[in-house]
mmCIF file of C-alpha atoms and ligand atoms in Angstrom:
data_model
loop_
_atom_site.group_PDB
_atom_site.id
_atom_site.type_symbol
_atom_site.label_atom_id
_atom_site.label_comp_id
_atom_site.label_asym_id
_atom_site.label_seq_id
_atom_site.Cartn_x
_atom_site.Cartn_y
_atom_site.Cartn_z
ATOM 1 C CA MET A 26 0.000 0.000 0.000
ATOM 2 C CA GLY A 27 2.996 2.327 0.667
ATOM 3 C CA GLY A 28 3.417 4.955 -2.042
ATOM 4 C CA GLN A 29 6.772 5.452 -3.680
ATOM 5 C CA ASP A 30 8.653 8.626 -2.853
ATOM 6 C CA THR A 31 10.763 9.692 -5.766
ATOM 7 C CA GLN A 32 12.603 12.564 -4.141
ATOM 8 C CA GLY A 33 14.651 10.665 -1.590
ATOM 9 C CA ALA A 34 14.360 9.832 2.073
ATOM 10 C CA ILE A 35 14.422 12.494 4.759
ATOM 11 C CA PRO A 36 15.860 11.481 8.138
ATOM 12 C CA ALA A 37 13.752 12.740 11.038
ATOM 13 C CA THR A 38 13.689 12.231 14.786
ATOM 14 C CA LEU A 39 10.564 10.639 16.242
ATOM 15 C CA ILE A 40 9.794 11.106 19.934
ATOM 16 C CA PRO A 41 6.700 9.028 20.794
ATOM 17 C CA GLY A 42 6.438 10.686 24.214
ATOM 18 C CA ASP A 43 4.369 9.725 27.249
ATOM 19 C CA GLY A 44 0.807 8.709 28.073
ATOM 20 C CA ILE A 45 -1.194 8.485 24.827
ATOM 21 C CA GLY A 46 1.974 9.503 22.905
ATOM 22 C CA PRO A 47 3.059 6.007 21.809
ATOM 23 C CA GLU A 48 -0.515 5.074 20.730
ATOM 24 C CA ILE A 49 -1.114 8.136 18.609
ATOM 25 C CA THR A 50 2.450 7.925 17.240
ATOM 26 C CA ARG A 51 1.815 4.359 16.049
ATOM 27 C CA ALA A 52 -1.335 5.492 14.280
ATOM 28 C CA VAL A 53 0.342 8.515 12.680
ATOM 29 C CA VAL A 54 3.378 6.533 11.507
ATOM 30 C CA ALA A 55 1.103 3.895 9.935
ATOM 31 C CA ILE A 56 -0.777 6.602 8.009
ATOM 32 C CA LEU A 57 2.438 8.313 6.903
ATOM 33 C CA GLU A 58 3.800 5.003 5.651
ATOM 34 C CA ALA A 59 0.651 4.315 3.655
ATOM 35 C CA LEU A 60 0.847 7.840 2.253
ATOM 36 C CA GLY A 61 4.439 7.260 1.145
ATOM 37 C CA ALA A 62 5.855 10.066 3.276
ATOM 38 C CA PRO A 63 9.611 10.368 2.854
ATOM 39 C CA PHE A 64 10.643 10.267 6.516
ATOM 40 C CA THR A 65 13.035 7.666 7.900
ATOM 41 C CA TRP A 66 12.599 7.763 11.653
ATOM 42 C CA ASP A 67 15.256 7.834 14.305
ATOM 43 C CA VAL A 68 13.156 6.950 17.368
ATOM 44 C CA GLN A 69 14.286 8.637 20.589
ATOM 45 C CA GLN A 70 12.797 9.128 24.024
ATOM 46 C CA GLY A 71 11.732 12.245 25.910
ATOM 47 C CA GLY A 72 9.662 13.160 28.964
ATOM 48 C CA LEU A 73 9.033 10.399 31.515
ATOM 49 C CA ALA A 74 10.184 7.841 28.959
ATOM 50 C CA GLY A 75 13.456 9.819 28.704
ATOM 51 C CA ILE A 76 13.867 9.787 32.479
ATOM 52 C CA GLU A 77 13.251 6.040 32.579
ATOM 53 C CA ALA A 78 15.674 5.305 29.738
ATOM 54 C CA HIS A 79 18.410 7.880 30.399
ATOM 55 C CA GLY A 80 17.646 9.762 33.640
ATOM 56 C CA ASP A 81 16.781 12.979 31.788
ATOM 57 C CA PRO A 82 13.465 14.146 30.226
ATOM 58 C CA LEU A 83 15.545 15.483 27.341
ATOM 59 C CA PRO A 84 18.394 12.966 26.988
ATOM 60 C CA GLY A 85 21.642 13.831 25.199
ATOM 61 C CA VAL A 86 21.018 11.122 22.588
ATOM 62 C CA THR A 87 17.674 12.714 21.725
ATOM 63 C CA LEU A 88 19.273 16.149 21.372
ATOM 64 C CA ASP A 89 22.086 14.647 19.263
ATOM 65 C CA SER A 90 19.520 13.032 16.997
ATOM 66 C CA ILE A 91 17.721 16.350 16.416
ATOM 67 C CA ARG A 92 21.078 18.083 15.859
ATOM 68 C CA ARG A 93 21.681 15.538 13.128
ATOM 69 C CA THR A 94 18.245 15.439 11.493
ATOM 70 C CA ARG A 95 17.157 19.062 12.208
ATOM 71 C CA LEU A 96 13.617 17.748 12.007
ATOM 72 C CA ALA A 97 11.435 16.099 14.639
ATOM 73 C CA LEU A 98 7.909 14.883 15.249
ATOM 74 C CA LYS A 99 7.186 14.876 18.959
ATOM 75 C CA GLY A 100 4.438 13.214 20.959
ATOM 76 C CA PRO A 101 3.194 14.833 24.164
ATOM 77 C CA LEU A 102 5.570 14.711 27.103
ATOM 78 C CA THR A 103 4.481 14.483 30.717
ATOM 79 C CA THR A 104 6.105 17.248 32.732
ATOM 80 C CA PRO A 105 7.480 15.679 35.920
ATOM 81 C CA VAL A 106 6.058 17.424 38.976
ATOM 82 C CA GLY A 107 8.893 18.474 41.319
ATOM 83 C CA GLY A 108 12.379 17.047 40.811
ATOM 84 C CA GLY A 109 13.675 20.354 39.451
ATOM 85 C CA PHE A 110 13.450 19.439 35.751
ATOM 86 C CA ARG A 111 13.147 22.417 33.432
ATOM 87 C CA SER A 112 10.382 22.321 30.828
ATOM 88 C CA VAL A 113 11.473 20.151 27.923
ATOM 89 C CA ASN A 114 9.650 22.393 25.473
ATOM 90 C CA VAL A 115 11.498 25.493 26.679
ATOM 91 C CA ARG A 116 14.829 23.631 26.540
ATOM 92 C CA LEU A 117 14.141 22.531 22.963
ATOM 93 C CA ARG A 118 13.179 26.055 21.896
ATOM 94 C CA GLU A 119 16.351 27.493 23.372
ATOM 95 C CA GLU A 120 18.664 24.713 22.190
ATOM 96 C CA PHE A 121 17.529 24.916 18.567
ATOM 97 C CA GLY A 122 16.544 28.594 18.420
ATOM 98 C CA LEU A 123 12.953 27.685 17.495
ATOM 99 C CA TYR A 124 11.788 31.271 17.264
ATOM 100 C CA ALA A 125 8.493 30.745 15.427
ATOM 101 C CA ASN A 126 5.504 28.902 16.808
ATOM 102 C CA LEU A 127 3.004 28.204 14.068
ATOM 103 C CA ARG A 128 -0.533 27.312 15.120
ATOM 104 C CA PRO A 129 -3.064 26.912 12.294
ATOM 105 C CA ALA A 130 -6.724 26.765 13.363
ATOM 106 C CA LYS A 131 -8.900 25.252 10.647
ATOM 107 C CA SER A 132 -12.425 23.842 11.083
ATOM 108 C CA MET A 133 -12.455 20.121 10.335
ATOM 109 C CA VAL A 134 -15.787 18.956 11.714
ATOM 110 C CA PRO A 135 -18.983 20.916 10.972
ATOM 111 C CA GLY A 136 -21.576 21.568 13.641
ATOM 112 C CA GLY A 137 -19.400 23.371 16.144
ATOM 113 C CA ARG A 138 -20.058 26.862 17.426
ATOM 114 C CA TYR A 139 -18.162 28.332 14.473
ATOM 115 C CA GLU A 140 -17.992 27.064 10.896
ATOM 116 C CA ASP A 141 -15.288 27.556 8.294
ATOM 117 C CA ILE A 142 -12.584 28.929 10.541
ATOM 118 C CA ASP A 143 -9.259 29.072 8.742
ATOM 119 C CA LEU A 144 -6.640 31.221 10.399
ATOM 120 C CA VAL A 145 -3.035 30.917 11.459
ATOM 121 C CA ILE A 146 -1.385 32.316 14.559
ATOM 122 C CA VAL A 147 2.349 32.968 14.346
ATOM 123 C CA ARG A 148 3.768 33.425 17.832
ATOM 124 C CA GLU A 149 7.236 34.663 18.714
ATOM 125 C CA ASN A 150 8.553 31.735 20.744
ATOM 126 C CA ILE A 151 11.701 32.868 22.556
ATOM 127 C CA GLU A 152 11.537 36.502 23.678
ATOM 128 C CA GLY A 153 9.026 38.713 25.494
ATOM 129 C CA LEU A 154 7.912 38.074 29.043
ATOM 130 C CA TYR A 155 8.838 34.397 28.723
ATOM 131 C CA VAL A 156 12.526 35.137 29.165
ATOM 132 C CA ALA A 157 11.422 34.952 32.829
ATOM 133 C CA PHE A 158 13.726 37.614 34.270
ATOM 134 C CA GLU A 159 11.768 37.613 37.485
ATOM 135 C CA HIS A 160 12.328 38.244 41.151
ATOM 136 C CA TYR A 161 10.572 39.132 44.377
ATOM 137 C CA ILE A 162 11.343 41.973 46.751
ATOM 138 C CA PRO A 163 10.758 41.102 50.398
ATOM 139 C CA ILE A 164 9.199 43.786 52.588
ATOM 140 C CA GLU A 165 8.485 43.606 56.299
ATOM 141 C CA GLY A 166 8.749 39.857 56.636
ATOM 142 C CA ASP A 167 6.719 39.074 53.472
ATOM 143 C CA PRO A 168 9.222 37.425 51.089
ATOM 144 C CA HIS A 169 6.826 37.896 48.187
ATOM 145 C CA ALA A 170 5.714 41.446 48.918
ATOM 146 C CA VAL A 171 6.581 42.617 45.391
ATOM 147 C CA ALA A 172 7.003 40.590 42.187
ATOM 148 C CA ILE A 173 8.994 42.056 39.332
ATOM 149 C CA SER A 174 9.315 40.723 35.797
ATOM 150 C CA SER A 175 11.191 42.186 32.839
ATOM 151 C CA GLY A 176 10.305 41.285 29.268
ATOM 152 C CA VAL A 177 12.807 41.418 26.423
ATOM 153 C CA ASN A 178 11.859 42.021 22.806
ATOM 154 C CA THR A 179 14.604 42.815 20.346
ATOM 155 C CA ARG A 180 14.513 44.534 16.980
ATOM 156 C CA ALA A 181 16.222 41.516 15.413
ATOM 157 C CA GLY A 182 13.822 39.060 17.073
ATOM 158 C CA SER A 183 10.785 41.114 16.061
ATOM 159 C CA ARG A 184 12.036 41.434 12.488
ATOM 160 C CA ARG A 185 12.718 37.715 12.252
ATOM 161 C CA ILE A 186 9.230 36.637 13.370
ATOM 162 C CA LEU A 187 7.474 39.345 11.319
ATOM 163 C CA GLU A 188 9.385 38.309 8.197
ATOM 164 C CA TYR A 189 8.502 34.696 8.941
ATOM 165 C CA ALA A 190 4.796 35.579 9.159
ATOM 166 C CA PHE A 191 4.779 37.664 5.968
ATOM 167 C CA ASP A 192 6.813 35.050 4.065
ATOM 168 C CA TYR A 193 4.435 32.362 5.316
ATOM 169 C CA ALA A 194 1.466 34.429 4.108
ATOM 170 C CA VAL A 195 2.978 34.874 0.635
ATOM 171 C CA LYS A 196 3.943 31.213 0.340
ATOM 172 C CA HIS A 197 0.539 29.946 1.435
ATOM 173 C CA GLY A 198 -1.565 32.383 -0.579
ATOM 174 C CA ARG A 199 -2.852 34.176 2.527
ATOM 175 C CA LYS A 200 -4.316 37.631 1.995
ATOM 176 C CA LYS A 201 -3.658 39.523 5.205
ATOM 177 C CA VAL A 202 -1.335 39.653 8.203
ATOM 178 C CA THR A 203 -2.601 41.231 11.426
ATOM 179 C CA VAL A 204 0.131 42.443 13.777
ATOM 180 C CA VAL A 205 -1.073 42.177 17.388
ATOM 181 C CA HIS A 206 0.501 44.227 20.183
ATOM 182 C CA LYS A 207 -0.214 46.411 23.188
ATOM 183 C CA ALA A 208 1.857 49.366 22.094
ATOM 184 C CA ASN A 209 -0.563 51.870 23.641
ATOM 185 C CA VAL A 210 0.460 50.739 27.156
ATOM 186 C CA LEU A 211 3.642 48.633 26.901
ATOM 187 C CA LYS A 212 5.167 51.309 24.711
ATOM 188 C CA ALA A 213 8.707 49.954 24.650
ATOM 189 C CA LEU A 214 8.205 46.197 25.068
ATOM 190 C CA THR A 215 5.526 45.830 22.421
ATOM 191 C CA GLY A 216 6.001 49.207 20.754
ATOM 192 C CA ILE A 217 9.211 47.843 19.229
ATOM 193 C CA PHE A 218 7.157 45.045 17.641
ATOM 194 C CA LEU A 219 4.729 47.467 15.982
ATOM 195 C CA GLU A 220 7.564 49.812 15.002
ATOM 196 C CA THR A 221 9.413 46.916 13.348
ATOM 197 C CA ALA A 222 6.210 45.788 11.612
ATOM 198 C CA LYS A 223 5.995 49.239 10.004
ATOM 199 C CA GLU A 224 9.476 48.661 8.624
ATOM 200 C CA VAL A 225 8.893 45.072 7.456
ATOM 201 C CA ALA A 226 5.319 45.197 6.077
ATOM 202 C CA PRO A 227 5.905 47.701 3.221
ATOM 203 C CA ARG A 228 8.355 45.241 1.677
ATOM 204 C CA TYR A 229 5.389 42.925 1.066
ATOM 205 C CA ALA A 230 3.142 45.631 -0.407
ATOM 206 C CA GLY A 231 1.056 44.320 -3.295
ATOM 207 C CA ARG A 232 1.499 40.744 -2.114
ATOM 208 C CA VAL A 233 -0.010 40.725 1.391
ATOM 209 C CA GLU A 234 -2.216 43.307 3.095
ATOM 210 C CA TRP A 235 -1.599 44.084 6.707
ATOM 211 C CA ASP A 236 -3.155 45.843 9.654
ATOM 212 C CA ASP A 237 -2.463 46.025 13.360
ATOM 213 C CA ARG A 238 -4.622 45.482 16.396
ATOM 214 C CA ILE A 239 -4.378 45.840 20.128
ATOM 215 C CA VAL A 240 -4.422 42.441 21.803
ATOM 216 C CA ASP A 241 -7.576 42.947 23.877
ATOM 217 C CA ALA A 242 -9.549 44.111 20.841
ATOM 218 C CA CYS A 243 -8.165 41.178 18.873
ATOM 219 C CA ALA A 244 -9.320 38.715 21.545
ATOM 220 C CA MET A 245 -12.843 40.136 21.398
ATOM 221 C CA GLN A 246 -12.975 40.151 17.605
ATOM 222 C CA LEU A 247 -11.743 36.560 17.494
ATOM 223 C CA VAL A 248 -14.965 35.652 19.316
ATOM 224 C CA LEU A 249 -17.314 38.037 17.492
ATOM 225 C CA ASP A 250 -15.982 37.715 13.949
ATOM 226 C CA PRO A 251 -13.035 35.319 13.591
ATOM 227 C CA TRP A 252 -13.444 35.231 9.802
ATOM 228 C CA ARG A 253 -11.924 38.728 9.530
ATOM 229 C CA PHE A 254 -8.521 37.260 10.446
ATOM 230 C CA ASP A 255 -6.138 35.396 8.185
ATOM 231 C CA VAL A 256 -2.596 35.341 9.639
ATOM 232 C CA ILE A 257 -2.011 36.847 13.090
ATOM 233 C CA VAL A 258 1.557 37.544 14.211
ATOM 234 C CA THR A 259 2.320 38.519 17.768
ATOM 235 C CA THR A 260 4.725 38.433 20.688
ATOM 236 C CA ASN A 261 5.258 35.429 22.960
ATOM 237 C CA LEU A 262 2.700 35.822 25.772
ATOM 238 C CA PHE A 263 -0.075 37.225 23.554
ATOM 239 C CA GLY A 264 0.580 34.435 21.042
ATOM 240 C CA ASP A 265 0.375 31.788 23.735
ATOM 241 C CA ILE A 266 -3.067 33.012 24.765
ATOM 242 C CA LEU A 267 -4.476 33.799 21.319
ATOM 243 C CA SER A 268 -3.353 30.470 19.832
ATOM 244 C CA ASP A 269 -5.286 28.517 22.466
ATOM 245 C CA GLN A 270 -8.239 30.850 21.939
ATOM 246 C CA ALA A 271 -8.090 30.094 18.212
ATOM 247 C CA ALA A 272 -7.944 26.354 18.979
ATOM 248 C CA GLY A 273 -11.120 26.840 21.015
ATOM 249 C CA LEU A 274 -12.859 28.233 17.931
ATOM 250 C CA ILE A 275 -12.350 24.928 16.106
ATOM 251 C CA GLY A 276 -13.370 22.648 18.954
ATOM 252 C CA GLY A 277 -10.429 22.626 21.355
ATOM 253 C CA LEU A 278 -6.859 21.469 21.626
ATOM 254 C CA GLY A 279 -7.649 17.897 20.510
ATOM 255 C CA MET A 280 -7.436 18.904 16.862
ATOM 256 C CA ALA A 281 -4.702 21.547 17.111
ATOM 257 C CA PRO A 282 -1.277 20.965 15.578
ATOM 258 C CA GLY A 283 1.745 23.135 16.276
ATOM 259 C CA ALA A 284 5.129 23.703 14.690
ATOM 260 C CA ASN A 285 8.201 25.176 16.344
ATOM 261 C CA ILE A 286 10.480 26.510 13.663
ATOM 262 C CA GLY A 287 14.024 27.870 13.774
ATOM 263 C CA ALA A 288 16.580 28.903 11.206
ATOM 264 C CA ASP A 289 17.877 25.365 10.854
ATOM 265 C CA ALA A 290 15.668 23.020 12.855
ATOM 266 C CA ALA A 291 11.944 22.422 13.219
ATOM 267 C CA ILE A 292 9.888 20.384 15.667
ATOM 268 C CA PHE A 293 6.261 19.413 15.046
ATOM 269 C CA GLU A 294 3.778 18.328 17.695
ATOM 270 C CA ALA A 295 0.200 18.026 18.834
ATOM 271 C CA VAL A 296 -0.730 20.884 21.128
ATOM 272 C CA HIS A 297 -2.516 18.662 23.668
ATOM 273 C CA GLY A 298 -0.747 16.862 26.519
ATOM 274 C CA SER A 299 -0.162 13.200 27.336
ATOM 275 C CA ALA A 300 -3.787 12.621 28.521
ATOM 276 C CA PRO A 301 -2.906 10.215 31.352
ATOM 277 C CA ASP A 302 -6.640 9.679 32.019
ATOM 278 C CA ILE A 303 -7.094 7.745 28.762
ATOM 279 C CA ALA A 304 -3.547 6.454 28.163
ATOM 280 C CA GLY A 305 -3.246 2.796 27.201
ATOM 281 C CA LYS A 306 -6.928 2.450 26.264
ATOM 282 C CA GLY A 307 -6.439 2.840 22.539
ATOM 283 C CA ILE A 308 -9.112 5.547 22.295
ATOM 284 C CA ALA A 309 -7.039 8.718 21.927
ATOM 285 C CA ASN A 310 -7.546 10.905 18.886
ATOM 286 C CA PRO A 311 -4.387 10.906 16.727
ATOM 287 C CA LEU A 312 -5.644 13.808 14.584
ATOM 288 C CA ALA A 313 -3.647 16.654 16.157
ATOM 289 C CA MET A 314 -0.380 14.758 15.787
ATOM 290 C CA LEU A 315 -1.375 13.717 12.263
ATOM 291 C CA LEU A 316 -2.039 17.346 11.321
ATOM 292 C CA ALA A 317 1.355 18.227 12.845
ATOM 293 C CA ALA A 318 2.889 15.609 10.529
ATOM 294 C CA GLY A 319 1.035 17.369 7.681
ATOM 295 C CA LEU A 320 2.729 20.645 8.636
ATOM 296 C CA MET A 321 6.021 18.753 8.649
ATOM 297 C CA LEU A 322 5.386 17.513 5.102
ATOM 298 C CA GLU A 323 4.705 21.092 3.994
ATOM 299 C CA HIS A 324 7.845 22.264 5.776
ATOM 300 C CA VAL A 325 10.005 19.844 3.768
ATOM 301 C CA GLY A 326 8.323 20.898 0.531
ATOM 302 C CA ARG A 327 6.014 17.902 0.081
ATOM 303 C CA GLN A 328 2.815 19.921 -0.352
ATOM 304 C CA PRO A 329 1.149 17.306 -2.582
ATOM 305 C CA LEU A 330 1.511 14.668 0.139
ATOM 306 C CA ALA A 331 0.165 17.085 2.768
ATOM 307 C CA ALA A 332 -2.810 17.848 0.513
ATOM 308 C CA ARG A 333 -3.598 14.130 0.016
ATOM 309 C CA LEU A 334 -3.411 13.626 3.761
ATOM 310 C CA ARG A 335 -5.906 16.456 4.361
ATOM 311 C CA VAL A 336 -8.304 14.997 1.801
ATOM 312 C CA ALA A 337 -8.160 11.556 3.462
ATOM 313 C CA VAL A 338 -8.760 13.045 6.918
ATOM 314 C CA ASP A 339 -11.760 14.999 5.650
ATOM 315 C CA ARG A 340 -13.225 11.907 3.927
ATOM 316 C CA ALA A 341 -12.747 9.730 7.022
ATOM 317 C CA LEU A 342 -14.173 12.326 9.424
ATOM 318 C CA ASN A 343 -16.964 13.810 7.355
ATOM 319 C CA GLY A 344 -17.592 11.328 4.535
ATOM 320 C CA ASP A 345 -17.498 8.127 6.607
ATOM 321 C CA GLY A 346 -18.223 9.732 9.976
ATOM 322 C CA ILE A 347 -15.318 7.863 11.636
ATOM 323 C CA ARG A 348 -14.586 9.809 14.795
ATOM 324 C CA THR A 349 -12.913 9.094 18.091
ATOM 325 C CA ARG A 350 -14.806 9.576 21.366
ATOM 326 C CA ASP A 351 -13.600 13.112 22.027
ATOM 327 C CA LEU A 352 -15.392 14.057 18.767
ATOM 328 C CA GLY A 353 -18.555 12.226 19.782
ATOM 329 C CA GLY A 354 -17.824 8.993 17.899
ATOM 330 C CA SER A 355 -16.815 5.525 19.024
ATOM 331 C CA ALA A 356 -13.792 4.758 16.819
ATOM 332 C CA SER A 357 -10.560 3.630 18.432
ATOM 333 C CA THR A 358 -7.220 5.273 17.641
ATOM 334 C CA MET A 359 -6.381 2.548 15.104
ATOM 335 C CA ASP A 360 -9.940 2.479 13.639
ATOM 336 C CA PHE A 361 -9.461 6.121 12.781
ATOM 337 C CA ALA A 362 -5.978 5.498 11.358
ATOM 338 C CA GLU A 363 -7.299 2.657 9.196
ATOM 339 C CA ALA A 364 -10.175 4.836 7.983
ATOM 340 C CA VAL A 365 -7.750 7.558 6.922
ATOM 341 C CA ILE A 366 -5.520 4.994 5.178
ATOM 342 C CA ARG A 367 -8.536 3.559 3.283
ATOM 343 C CA ARG A 368 -9.460 7.046 2.106
ATOM 344 C CA LEU A 369 -6.039 8.184 0.881
ATOM 345 C CA PRO A 370 -6.476 9.471 -2.661
ATOM 346 C CA GLU A 371 -4.282 8.038 -5.393
ATOM 347 C CA ALA A 372 -1.067 9.975 -6.002
HETATM 348 P P1 NAD B 423 -4.034 16.990 28.296
HETATM 349 O O1 NAD B 423 -4.060 17.752 27.002
HETATM 350 O O2 NAD B 423 -3.109 15.838 28.366
HETATM 351 O O3 NAD B 423 -5.511 16.459 28.630
HETATM 352 C C1 NAD B 423 -6.638 17.327 28.812
HETATM 353 C C2 NAD B 423 -7.926 16.545 28.479
HETATM 354 O O4 NAD B 423 -8.004 16.366 27.055
HETATM 355 C C3 NAD B 423 -7.968 15.149 29.071
HETATM 356 O O5 NAD B 423 -9.282 14.843 29.474
HETATM 357 C C4 NAD B 423 -7.550 14.245 27.930
HETATM 358 O O6 NAD B 423 -8.081 12.924 28.013
HETATM 359 C C5 NAD B 423 -8.074 14.986 26.713
HETATM 360 N N1 NAD B 423 -7.223 14.750 25.545
HETATM 361 C C6 NAD B 423 -6.014 15.317 25.293
HETATM 362 N N2 NAD B 423 -5.521 14.866 24.130
HETATM 363 C C7 NAD B 423 -6.435 14.001 23.640
HETATM 364 C C8 NAD B 423 -6.486 13.204 22.456
HETATM 365 N N3 NAD B 423 -5.495 13.208 21.545
HETATM 366 N N4 NAD B 423 -7.563 12.410 22.279
HETATM 367 C C9 NAD B 423 -8.579 12.392 23.156
HETATM 368 N N5 NAD B 423 -8.588 13.125 24.294
HETATM 369 C C10 NAD B 423 -7.522 13.919 24.523
HETATM 370 O O7 NAD B 423 -3.696 18.049 29.429
HETATM 371 P P2 NAD B 423 -3.281 17.812 30.951
HETATM 372 O O8 NAD B 423 -4.088 16.671 31.510
HETATM 373 O O9 NAD B 423 -3.338 19.134 31.579
HETATM 374 O O10 NAD B 423 -1.755 17.379 30.892
HETATM 375 C C11 NAD B 423 -1.286 16.032 31.018
HETATM 376 C C12 NAD B 423 0.241 16.037 30.915
HETATM 377 O O11 NAD B 423 0.641 16.478 29.626
HETATM 378 C C13 NAD B 423 0.931 16.954 31.922
HETATM 379 O O12 NAD B 423 2.087 16.306 32.413
HETATM 380 C C14 NAD B 423 1.321 18.157 31.096
HETATM 381 O O13 NAD B 423 2.439 18.817 31.608
HETATM 382 C C15 NAD B 423 1.624 17.508 29.767
HETATM 383 N N6 NAD B 423 1.515 18.418 28.581
HETATM 384 C C16 NAD B 423 2.441 18.244 27.602
HETATM 385 C C17 NAD B 423 2.357 19.003 26.438
HETATM 386 C C18 NAD B 423 3.394 18.788 25.371
HETATM 387 O O14 NAD B 423 4.255 17.929 25.486
HETATM 388 N N7 NAD B 423 3.338 19.531 24.277
HETATM 389 C C19 NAD B 423 1.327 19.929 26.277
HETATM 390 C C20 NAD B 423 0.360 20.067 27.314
HETATM 391 C C21 NAD B 423 0.472 19.297 28.457
#
């Protein structure tokens, strides 16, 4: 059933992850094989599985593999509570300079609160308030009397993410980029983002329209009239919030893929976590990770394969009505995978 890839194999790191990670990874890999995706997987561990295998949620061998392949598909990782481990996701972003977080939100199943949502949030992934330059000032015996945090946004970092968003818009035939900020209050921290947008955007004149919006107004308009947005680009904290809000418009995190992209490495993942409550039952929805694999195919220039994958998903979900429990159906993880495989269009 496997299609033949004529353009050569692409080595990629595969981190199945924790909880439902291995189950959904099995399903996604089976579909990718049937599709004839070009990836040859170097399977490595992370999260709890990394601690069990190598004593570290982000083992050196896993990092070495990504250094080699520059491309990874990652299952959800359980964050160990206590034990002093830093967030694996933050470590990966820093290690590989993954400055762009790409979160498309596209309606896949009709009948939700909103129909026909199709927007993309591009979030700056490294700077802003998430640099976590924080401290407390103790006063009169209260060690936490005052909390202070400094955000850092740079001209170079702003330019890089804005150019990424505009280039993405051009490449994907998107009409408009909305630059989201809070420059009326955080005049320096997010003013620099708007100021840099005014320098970058004119270079795309005639190819992509643009406007700018204050984050609170954007949040409201995303609820009232999400169809007015196409690509949204914003700083780290605002992007974190707005990208989950956008996922809510299409029925929640269960169907939301994400990509973390740097100058020379990219990591693709489902946005949801390891779902320990349903792990091992074979009922998890593999769709978010599958859509992340679709983004990965686009990233390596295999748009036709990504398009065939989308068609098969749509046919399985909406033509055959094969849905996992979180979407109101009764299909198992592998039932869904098999349905997608059956519905793959011919190359
Ligand atoms: P979660 O996303 O794992 O689960 C929230 C709810 O959504 C649960 O009821 C779960 O059963 C359901 N759910 C999630 N994914 C599903 C899927 N594919 N199919 C069907 N149902 C699904 O969030 P949580 O419970 O807050 O976190 C669990 C663990 O995952 C924590 O250790 C957390 O730190 C970690 N986490 C990891 C990532 C990541 O690696 N990217 C992201 C978020 C959370």
